[in-house]
PDB file of C-alpha atoms in Angstrom:
ATOM      1  CA  ALA A   1     -55.803-186.893 117.492  1.00 42.00           C
ATOM      2  CA  SER A   2     -55.483-185.281 120.907  1.00 43.00           C
ATOM      3  CA  HIS A   3     -58.242-183.524 122.833  1.00 46.00           C
ATOM      4  CA  LEU A   4     -57.999-180.991 125.625  1.00 48.00           C
ATOM      5  CA  ALA A   5     -60.023-180.583 128.828  1.00 50.00           C
ATOM      6  CA  HIS A   6     -59.011-178.228 131.661  1.00 45.00           C
ATOM      7  CA  GLY A   7     -55.588-177.952 130.025  1.00 49.00           C
ATOM      8  CA  CYS A   8     -55.063-181.759 130.007  1.00 58.00           C
ATOM      9  CA  ALA A   9     -54.574-183.632 126.751  1.00 58.00           C
ATOM     10  CA  PHE A  10     -56.014-187.095 126.054  1.00 61.00           C
ATOM     11  CA  HIS A  11     -56.651-189.241 122.976  1.00 61.00           C
ATOM     12  CA  GLU A  12     -60.058-190.874 123.532  1.00 73.00           C
ATOM     13  CA  LEU A  13     -62.883-190.298 125.988  1.00 74.00           C
ATOM     14  CA  GLU A  14     -65.923-192.494 126.678  1.00 79.00           C
ATOM     15  CA  LEU A  15     -68.541-190.969 128.973  1.00 80.00           C
ATOM     16  CA  ALA A  16     -71.243-192.703 131.028  1.00 80.00           C
ATOM     17  CA  GLN A  17     -73.494-191.467 133.834  1.00 80.00           C
ATOM     18  CA  ASP A  18     -71.047-192.035 136.698  1.00 85.00           C
ATOM     19  CA  GLU A  19     -67.771-192.768 134.935  1.00 88.00           C
ATOM     20  CA  ALA A  20     -65.403-191.762 132.167  1.00 87.00           C
ATOM     21  CA  THR A  21     -62.941-194.037 130.373  1.00 88.00           C
ATOM     22  CA  ILE A  22     -59.861-192.267 129.017  1.00 86.00           C
ATOM     23  CA  SER A  23     -57.082-193.346 126.664  1.00 84.00           C
ATOM     24  CA  LEU A  24     -53.837-191.462 127.209  1.00 74.00           C
ATOM     25  CA  HIS A  25     -50.655-192.358 125.327  1.00 66.00           C
ATOM     26  CA  HIS A  26     -50.093-196.018 126.297  1.00 69.00           C
ATOM     27  CA  SER A  27     -52.493-195.931 129.251  1.00 77.00           C
ATOM     28  CA  ARG A  28     -56.193-196.606 129.552  1.00 82.00           C
ATOM     29  CA  PHE A  29     -58.146-196.004 132.751  1.00 84.00           C
ATOM     30  CA  THR A  30     -61.601-195.306 134.109  1.00 86.00           C
ATOM     31  CA  LEU A  31     -62.657-192.582 136.539  1.00 86.00           C
ATOM     32  CA  GLN A  32     -65.654-193.677 138.617  1.00 85.00           C
ATOM     33  CA  ARG A  33     -67.684-191.521 140.976  1.00 84.00           C
ATOM     34  CA  ARG A  34     -67.829-193.114 144.450  1.00 79.00           C
ATOM     35  CA  PRO A  35     -70.338-191.217 146.642  1.00 81.00           C
ATOM     36  CA  LYS A  36     -69.723-193.526 149.650  1.00 77.00           C
ATOM     37  CA  ILE A  37     -66.122-192.362 149.963  1.00 69.00           C
ATOM     38  CA  ASN A  38     -66.847-188.857 148.651  1.00 74.00           C
ATOM     39  CA  GLY A  39     -64.248-189.328 145.927  1.00 77.00           C
ATOM     40  CA  ILE A  40     -63.340-190.684 142.530  1.00 80.00           C
ATOM     41  CA  ALA A  41     -61.876-194.150 141.936  1.00 80.00           C
ATOM     42  CA  VAL A  42     -59.112-194.483 139.342  1.00 81.00           C
ATOM     43  CA  LEU A  43     -59.215-197.959 137.751  1.00 81.00           C
ATOM     44  CA  VAL A  44     -56.143-198.555 135.579  1.00 79.00           C
ATOM     45  CA  SER A  45     -56.600-201.244 132.923  1.00 78.00           C
ATOM     46  CA  GLU A  46     -53.498-200.532 130.804  1.00 75.00           C
ATOM     47  CA  GLY A  47     -50.267-198.624 131.290  1.00 70.00           C
ATOM     48  CA  ASP A  48     -48.318-197.087 134.179  1.00 70.00           C
ATOM     49  CA  PRO A  49     -50.515-196.363 137.249  1.00 75.00           C
ATOM     50  CA  ARG A  50     -48.103-193.680 138.505  1.00 73.00           C
ATOM     51  CA  TYR A  51     -48.286-191.807 135.181  1.00 73.00           C
ATOM     52  CA  VAL A  52     -52.094-191.986 135.279  1.00 78.00           C
ATOM     53  CA  LEU A  53     -52.153-190.662 138.846  1.00 77.00           C
ATOM     54  CA  GLU A  54     -49.881-187.760 137.906  1.00 75.00           C
ATOM     55  CA  TRP A  55     -52.108-186.912 134.930  1.00 77.00           C
ATOM     56  CA  VAL A  56     -55.186-186.855 137.194  1.00 79.00           C
ATOM     57  CA  GLN A  57     -53.329-184.686 139.733  1.00 75.00           C
ATOM     58  CA  ASP A  58     -52.339-182.193 137.040  1.00 75.00           C
ATOM     59  CA  CYS A  59     -55.916-182.063 135.699  1.00 77.00           C
ATOM     60  CA  VAL A  60     -57.349-181.434 139.163  1.00 74.00           C
ATOM     61  CA  ALA A  61     -54.781-178.686 139.797  1.00 71.00           C
ATOM     62  CA  SER A  62     -55.568-177.117 136.423  1.00 72.00           C
ATOM     63  CA  ALA A  63     -59.323-177.274 137.017  1.00 71.00           C
ATOM     64  CA  LEU A  64     -58.987-175.689 140.472  1.00 68.00           C
ATOM     65  CA  GLN A  65     -56.629-172.927 139.354  1.00 65.00           C
ATOM     66  CA  PRO A  66     -59.429-170.459 138.459  1.00 58.00           C
ATOM     67  CA  ALA A  67     -60.962-171.144 141.884  1.00 54.00           C
ATOM     68  CA  SER A  68     -57.769-170.044 143.611  1.00 52.00           C
ATOM     69  CA  ASP A  69     -58.441-166.505 142.408  1.00 55.00           C
ATOM     70  CA  VAL A  70     -61.934-166.460 143.935  1.00 54.00           C
ATOM     71  CA  ASP A  71     -62.267-164.901 147.382  1.00 57.00           C
ATOM     72  CA  SER A  72     -64.182-167.770 148.988  1.00 56.00           C
ATOM     73  CA  PRO A  73     -63.333-169.870 152.069  1.00 58.00           C
ATOM     74  CA  ALA A  74     -64.986-172.889 150.397  1.00 56.00           C
ATOM     75  CA  PHE A  75     -62.582-172.777 147.455  1.00 55.00           C
ATOM     76  CA  ALA A  76     -59.631-172.365 149.812  1.00 56.00           C
ATOM     77  CA  ARG A  77     -60.487-175.719 151.451  1.00 60.00           C
ATOM     78  CA  ILE A  78     -60.519-177.698 148.187  1.00 63.00           C
ATOM     79  CA  SER A  79     -57.600-180.115 147.910  1.00 66.00           C
ATOM     80  CA  PHE A  80     -56.595-183.326 146.152  1.00 71.00           C
ATOM     81  CA  LEU A  81     -55.310-186.373 147.998  1.00 75.00           C
ATOM     82  CA  ALA A  82     -54.667-189.776 146.444  1.00 80.00           C
ATOM     83  CA  ALA A  83     -55.521-192.916 148.425  1.00 80.00           C
ATOM     84  CA  VAL A  84     -55.036-196.562 147.459  1.00 79.00           C
ATOM     85  CA  PRO A  85     -56.291-199.830 149.028  1.00 79.00           C
ATOM     86  CA  GLN A  86     -54.026-200.980 151.847  1.00 80.00           C
ATOM     87  CA  ASP A  87     -53.519-204.447 150.369  1.00 73.00           C
ATOM     88  CA  ALA A  88     -53.461-203.582 146.651  1.00 57.00           C
ATOM     89  CA  ARG A  89     -50.501-202.945 144.377  1.00 49.00           C
ATOM     90  CA  SER A  90     -52.748-201.428 141.720  1.00 46.00           C
ATOM     91  CA  LEU A  91     -56.333-200.187 141.509  1.00 48.00           C
ATOM     92  CA  ALA A  92     -56.906-202.212 138.329  1.00 43.00           C
ATOM     93  CA  ALA A  93     -59.127-204.738 140.128  1.00 41.00           C
ATOM     94  CA  ALA A  94     -59.730-203.022 143.459  1.00 44.00           C
ATOM     95  CA  ASP A  95     -63.120-202.028 144.812  1.00 48.00           C
ATOM     96  CA  SER A  96     -62.021-199.086 146.924  1.00 46.00           C
ATOM     97  CA  ALA A  97     -65.554-198.579 148.228  1.00 49.00           C
ATOM     98  CA  GLN A  98     -65.182-201.790 150.258  1.00 56.00           C
ATOM     99  CA  GLN A  99     -61.492-201.635 151.218  1.00 65.00           C
ATOM    100  CA  GLU A 100     -59.506-199.752 153.799  1.00 78.00           C
ATOM    101  CA  LEU A 101     -57.558-196.957 152.123  1.00 80.00           C
ATOM    102  CA  VAL A 102     -54.182-195.376 152.832  1.00 85.00           C
ATOM    103  CA  LEU A 103     -53.146-191.912 151.680  1.00 84.00           C
ATOM    104  CA  LEU A 104     -50.137-191.578 149.409  1.00 83.00           C
ATOM    105  CA  GLN A 105     -49.515-187.868 149.997  1.00 76.00           C
ATOM    106  CA  SER A 106     -50.112-186.265 153.376  1.00 77.00           C
ATOM    107  CA  GLU A 107     -48.185-185.693 156.584  1.00 79.00           C
ATOM    108  CA  ARG A 108     -49.161-189.239 157.641  1.00 82.00           C
ATOM    109  CA  GLY A 109     -49.126-190.813 154.185  1.00 86.00           C
ATOM    110  CA  VAL A 110     -46.920-193.423 152.539  1.00 88.00           C
ATOM    111  CA  GLU A 111     -44.591-190.935 150.829  1.00 83.00           C
ATOM    112  CA  ALA A 112     -44.018-188.991 154.069  1.00 85.00           C
ATOM    113  CA  ALA A 113     -43.154-192.191 155.953  1.00 87.00           C
ATOM    114  CA  LEU A 114     -40.672-193.237 153.275  1.00 84.00           C
ATOM    115  CA  ALA A 115     -39.098-189.765 153.214  1.00 79.00           C
ATOM    116  CA  LYS A 116     -38.380-190.234 156.942  1.00 80.00           C
ATOM    117  CA  ARG A 117     -37.240-193.821 156.269  1.00 80.00           C
ATOM    118  CA  GLU A 118     -39.961-195.027 158.624  1.00 85.00           C
ATOM    119  CA  GLY A 119     -42.456-197.868 158.458  1.00 87.00           C
ATOM    120  CA  MET A 120     -46.225-197.650 158.868  1.00 89.00           C
ATOM    121  CA  ARG A 121     -49.006-199.596 160.549  1.00 88.00           C
ATOM    122  CA  LEU A 122     -51.804-200.618 158.175  1.00 87.00           C
ATOM    123  CA  GLY A 123     -54.631-202.239 160.090  1.00 82.00           C
ATOM    124  CA  GLU A 124     -53.106-205.195 161.946  1.00 84.00           C
ATOM    125  CA  GLU A 125     -49.904-205.085 159.891  1.00 85.00           C
ATOM    126  CA  LYS A 126     -46.722-203.216 160.820  1.00 90.00           C
ATOM    127  CA  LEU A 127     -44.696-202.679 157.639  1.00 89.00           C
ATOM    128  CA  SER A 128     -41.065-201.613 157.540  1.00 90.00           C
ATOM    129  CA  ALA A 129     -39.991-198.875 155.112  1.00 86.00           C
ATOM    130  CA  ALA A 130     -38.732-201.542 152.680  1.00 85.00           C
ATOM    131  CA  GLN A 131     -42.013-203.480 152.873  1.00 87.00           C
ATOM    132  CA  LEU A 132     -43.989-200.260 152.456  1.00 86.00           C
ATOM    133  CA  ARG A 133     -42.068-199.315 149.312  1.00 82.00           C
ATOM    134  CA  ALA A 134     -42.387-202.823 147.884  1.00 81.00           C
ATOM    135  CA  ARG A 135     -46.162-202.876 148.395  1.00 83.00           C
ATOM    136  CA  PHE A 136     -46.891-199.436 146.924  1.00 83.00           C
ATOM    137  CA  GLN A 137     -43.986-199.216 144.463  1.00 77.00           C
ATOM    138  CA  VAL A 138     -46.293-198.968 141.452  1.00 73.00           C
ATOM    139  CA  TRP A 139     -47.658-195.643 142.804  1.00 76.00           C
ATOM    140  CA  LEU A 140     -44.373-194.144 144.042  1.00 77.00           C
ATOM    141  CA  GLN A 141     -41.568-192.144 142.479  1.00 66.00           C
ATOM    142  CA  PRO A 142     -38.769-194.435 141.220  1.00 62.00           C
ATOM    143  CA  HIS A 143     -36.132-195.016 143.909  1.00 60.00           C
ATOM    144  CA  ALA A 144     -33.383-196.404 141.713  1.00 58.00           C
ATOM    145  CA  ARG A 145     -30.088-194.558 141.172  1.00 64.00           C
ATOM    146  CA  PRO A 146     -30.388-193.000 137.697  1.00 76.00           C
ATOM    147  CA  ASP A 147     -27.331-192.476 135.493  1.00 80.00           C
ATOM    148  CA  VAL A 148     -28.266-188.814 134.988  1.00 88.00           C
ATOM    149  CA  PHE A 149     -30.407-186.319 136.906  1.00 91.00           C
ATOM    150  CA  HIS A 150     -32.020-183.475 135.003  1.00 92.00           C
ATOM    151  CA  ALA A 151     -32.220-181.307 138.135  1.00 93.00           C
ATOM    152  CA  PHE A 152     -30.383-181.349 141.472  1.00 95.00           C
ATOM    153  CA  LEU A 153     -32.151-179.667 144.419  1.00 94.00           C
ATOM    154  CA  SER A 154     -29.858-178.187 147.059  1.00 91.00           C
ATOM    155  CA  TYR A 155     -31.394-176.720 150.216  1.00 91.00           C
ATOM    156  CA  ARG A 156     -30.843-176.126 153.903  1.00 86.00           C
ATOM    157  CA  TRP A 157     -32.629-178.411 156.341  1.00 81.00           C
ATOM    158  CA  ALA A 158     -34.793-175.612 157.714  1.00 85.00           C
ATOM    159  CA  ALA A 159     -38.550-176.289 157.836  1.00 85.00           C
ATOM    160  CA  LEU A 160     -39.481-173.850 155.054  1.00 89.00           C
ATOM    161  CA  ASP A 161     -36.647-174.982 152.768  1.00 89.00           C
ATOM    162  CA  LYS A 162     -37.633-178.633 153.201  1.00 86.00           C
ATOM    163  CA  LYS A 163     -41.263-177.828 152.404  1.00 86.00           C
ATOM    164  CA  VAL A 164     -40.399-175.787 149.286  1.00 89.00           C
ATOM    165  CA  SER A 165     -37.876-178.322 147.990  1.00 89.00           C
ATOM    166  CA  GLY A 166     -40.341-181.172 148.591  1.00 84.00           C
ATOM    167  CA  ALA A 167     -43.066-179.407 146.612  1.00 83.00           C
ATOM    168  CA  LEU A 168     -40.609-178.574 143.820  1.00 88.00           C
ATOM    169  CA  TYR A 169     -39.377-182.192 143.709  1.00 86.00           C
ATOM    170  CA  ALA A 170     -42.945-183.484 143.380  1.00 79.00           C
ATOM    171  CA  ALA A 171     -43.894-180.931 140.702  1.00 81.00           C
ATOM    172  CA  LEU A 172     -40.786-181.465 138.557  1.00 85.00           C
ATOM    173  CA  SER A 173     -40.969-185.263 138.883  1.00 81.00           C
ATOM    174  CA  ARG A 174     -44.444-185.228 137.335  1.00 75.00           C
ATOM    175  CA  ARG A 175     -43.191-183.497 134.183  1.00 79.00           C
ATOM    176  CA  HIS A 176     -42.185-185.069 130.890  1.00 74.00           C
ATOM    177  CA  VAL A 177     -39.987-183.511 128.194  1.00 76.00           C
ATOM    178  CA  HIS A 178     -40.247-185.139 124.772  1.00 71.00           C
ATOM    179  CA  SER A 179     -42.031-188.132 126.419  1.00 64.00           C
ATOM    180  CA  GLU A 180     -39.140-188.561 128.912  1.00 74.00           C
ATOM    181  CA  ARG A 181     -39.846-188.147 132.617  1.00 77.00           C
ATOM    182  CA  VAL A 182     -37.865-185.412 134.379  1.00 86.00           C
ATOM    183  CA  VAL A 183     -35.499-187.071 136.886  1.00 88.00           C
ATOM    184  CA  VAL A 184     -34.858-184.980 139.997  1.00 90.00           C
ATOM    185  CA  PHE A 185     -32.393-185.412 142.864  1.00 92.00           C
ATOM    186  CA  ARG A 186     -33.431-184.522 146.406  1.00 89.00           C
ATOM    187  CA  ASP A 187     -31.523-186.164 149.225  1.00 88.00           C
ATOM    188  CA  GLN A 188     -34.522-187.405 151.218  1.00 81.00           C
ATOM    189  CA  GLU A 189     -35.872-189.328 148.227  1.00 78.00           C
ATOM    190  CA  ARG A 190     -32.616-190.407 146.539  1.00 82.00           C
ATOM    191  CA  LEU A 191     -29.972-191.142 149.187  1.00 79.00           C
ATOM    192  CA  LEU A 192     -30.093-194.730 150.410  1.00 71.00           C
ATOM    193  CA  THR A 193     -29.527-195.789 154.015  1.00 65.00           C
ATOM    194  CA  GLY A 194     -26.356-197.822 154.474  1.00 63.00           C
ATOM    195  CA  ARG A 195     -24.475-196.262 151.572  1.00 72.00           C
ATOM    196  CA  PRO A 196     -21.728-193.568 151.813  1.00 80.00           C
ATOM    197  CA  LEU A 197     -23.951-190.499 151.804  1.00 81.00           C
ATOM    198  CA  GLN A 198     -21.266-187.914 150.972  1.00 86.00           C
ATOM    199  CA  ASP A 199     -19.989-189.962 148.022  1.00 87.00           C
ATOM    200  CA  ASP A 200     -23.497-190.522 146.641  1.00 87.00           C
ATOM    201  CA  PHE A 201     -24.370-186.848 147.134  1.00 89.00           C
ATOM    202  CA  CYS A 202     -21.293-185.644 145.223  1.00 91.00           C
ATOM    203  CA  SER A 203     -21.778-188.279 142.527  1.00 90.00           C
ATOM    204  CA  ALA A 204     -25.382-187.198 141.976  1.00 90.00           C
ATOM    205  CA  LEU A 205     -24.335-183.551 141.694  1.00 92.00           C
ATOM    206  CA  ALA A 206     -21.685-184.426 139.103  1.00 93.00           C
ATOM    207  CA  ARG A 207     -24.297-186.373 137.095  1.00 92.00           C
ATOM    208  CA  SER A 208     -26.877-183.566 137.143  1.00 94.00           C
ATOM    209  CA  THR A 209     -27.660-181.285 134.220  1.00 93.00           C
ATOM    210  CA  VAL A 210     -28.944-178.360 136.306  1.00 93.00           C
ATOM    211  CA  ALA A 211     -28.324-177.492 139.979  1.00 93.00           C
ATOM    212  CA  LEU A 212     -31.122-175.607 141.751  1.00 92.00           C
ATOM    213  CA  PRO A 213     -30.027-174.068 145.080  1.00 92.00           C
ATOM    214  CA  ILE A 214     -32.952-172.993 147.272  1.00 88.00           C
TER     215      ILE A 214
END
């Protein structure tokens, strides 16, 4: 049986004073309150960490939606940012209260650096884009070349268009239809350095179900 909280479905829920353990499809994870970092730790014991993160993001967005209609500066400042330990591939065994964290989504986060095909300095380490993707791959959108794209995003490289298309790419990529993840093409995430860009661009368009010009 499925249950619903803030518009988010789950199968089983175990509650304790400072944590909740949730079973969701083939995933099982625990949400722990961490006052020292003013956040919530996501400890994944089974399943796909990226799917769990997306579920948590959707739940937070759903829970905050009523607040967006309230005329209050405090509500306007509420946001959700995901951070992972700098040296961890997964949070399954990580104590994020004692580790240095790195943001996944932000202007200076891992995803932004990869979108620019840049590396990042983490503490004393200087990681290339390839090393960055390899380390945090479990939390990132797949970078492989799919056989078929469900949606193809076409946009001009103006600042507003890039921002809108980036938000749309992230939102669509978190969706599932009949248990299948929606696969989206956006050049910054899908085109690979060193390959013939025009050929790959045209090939992706031909293999897309829907084209979305912005």
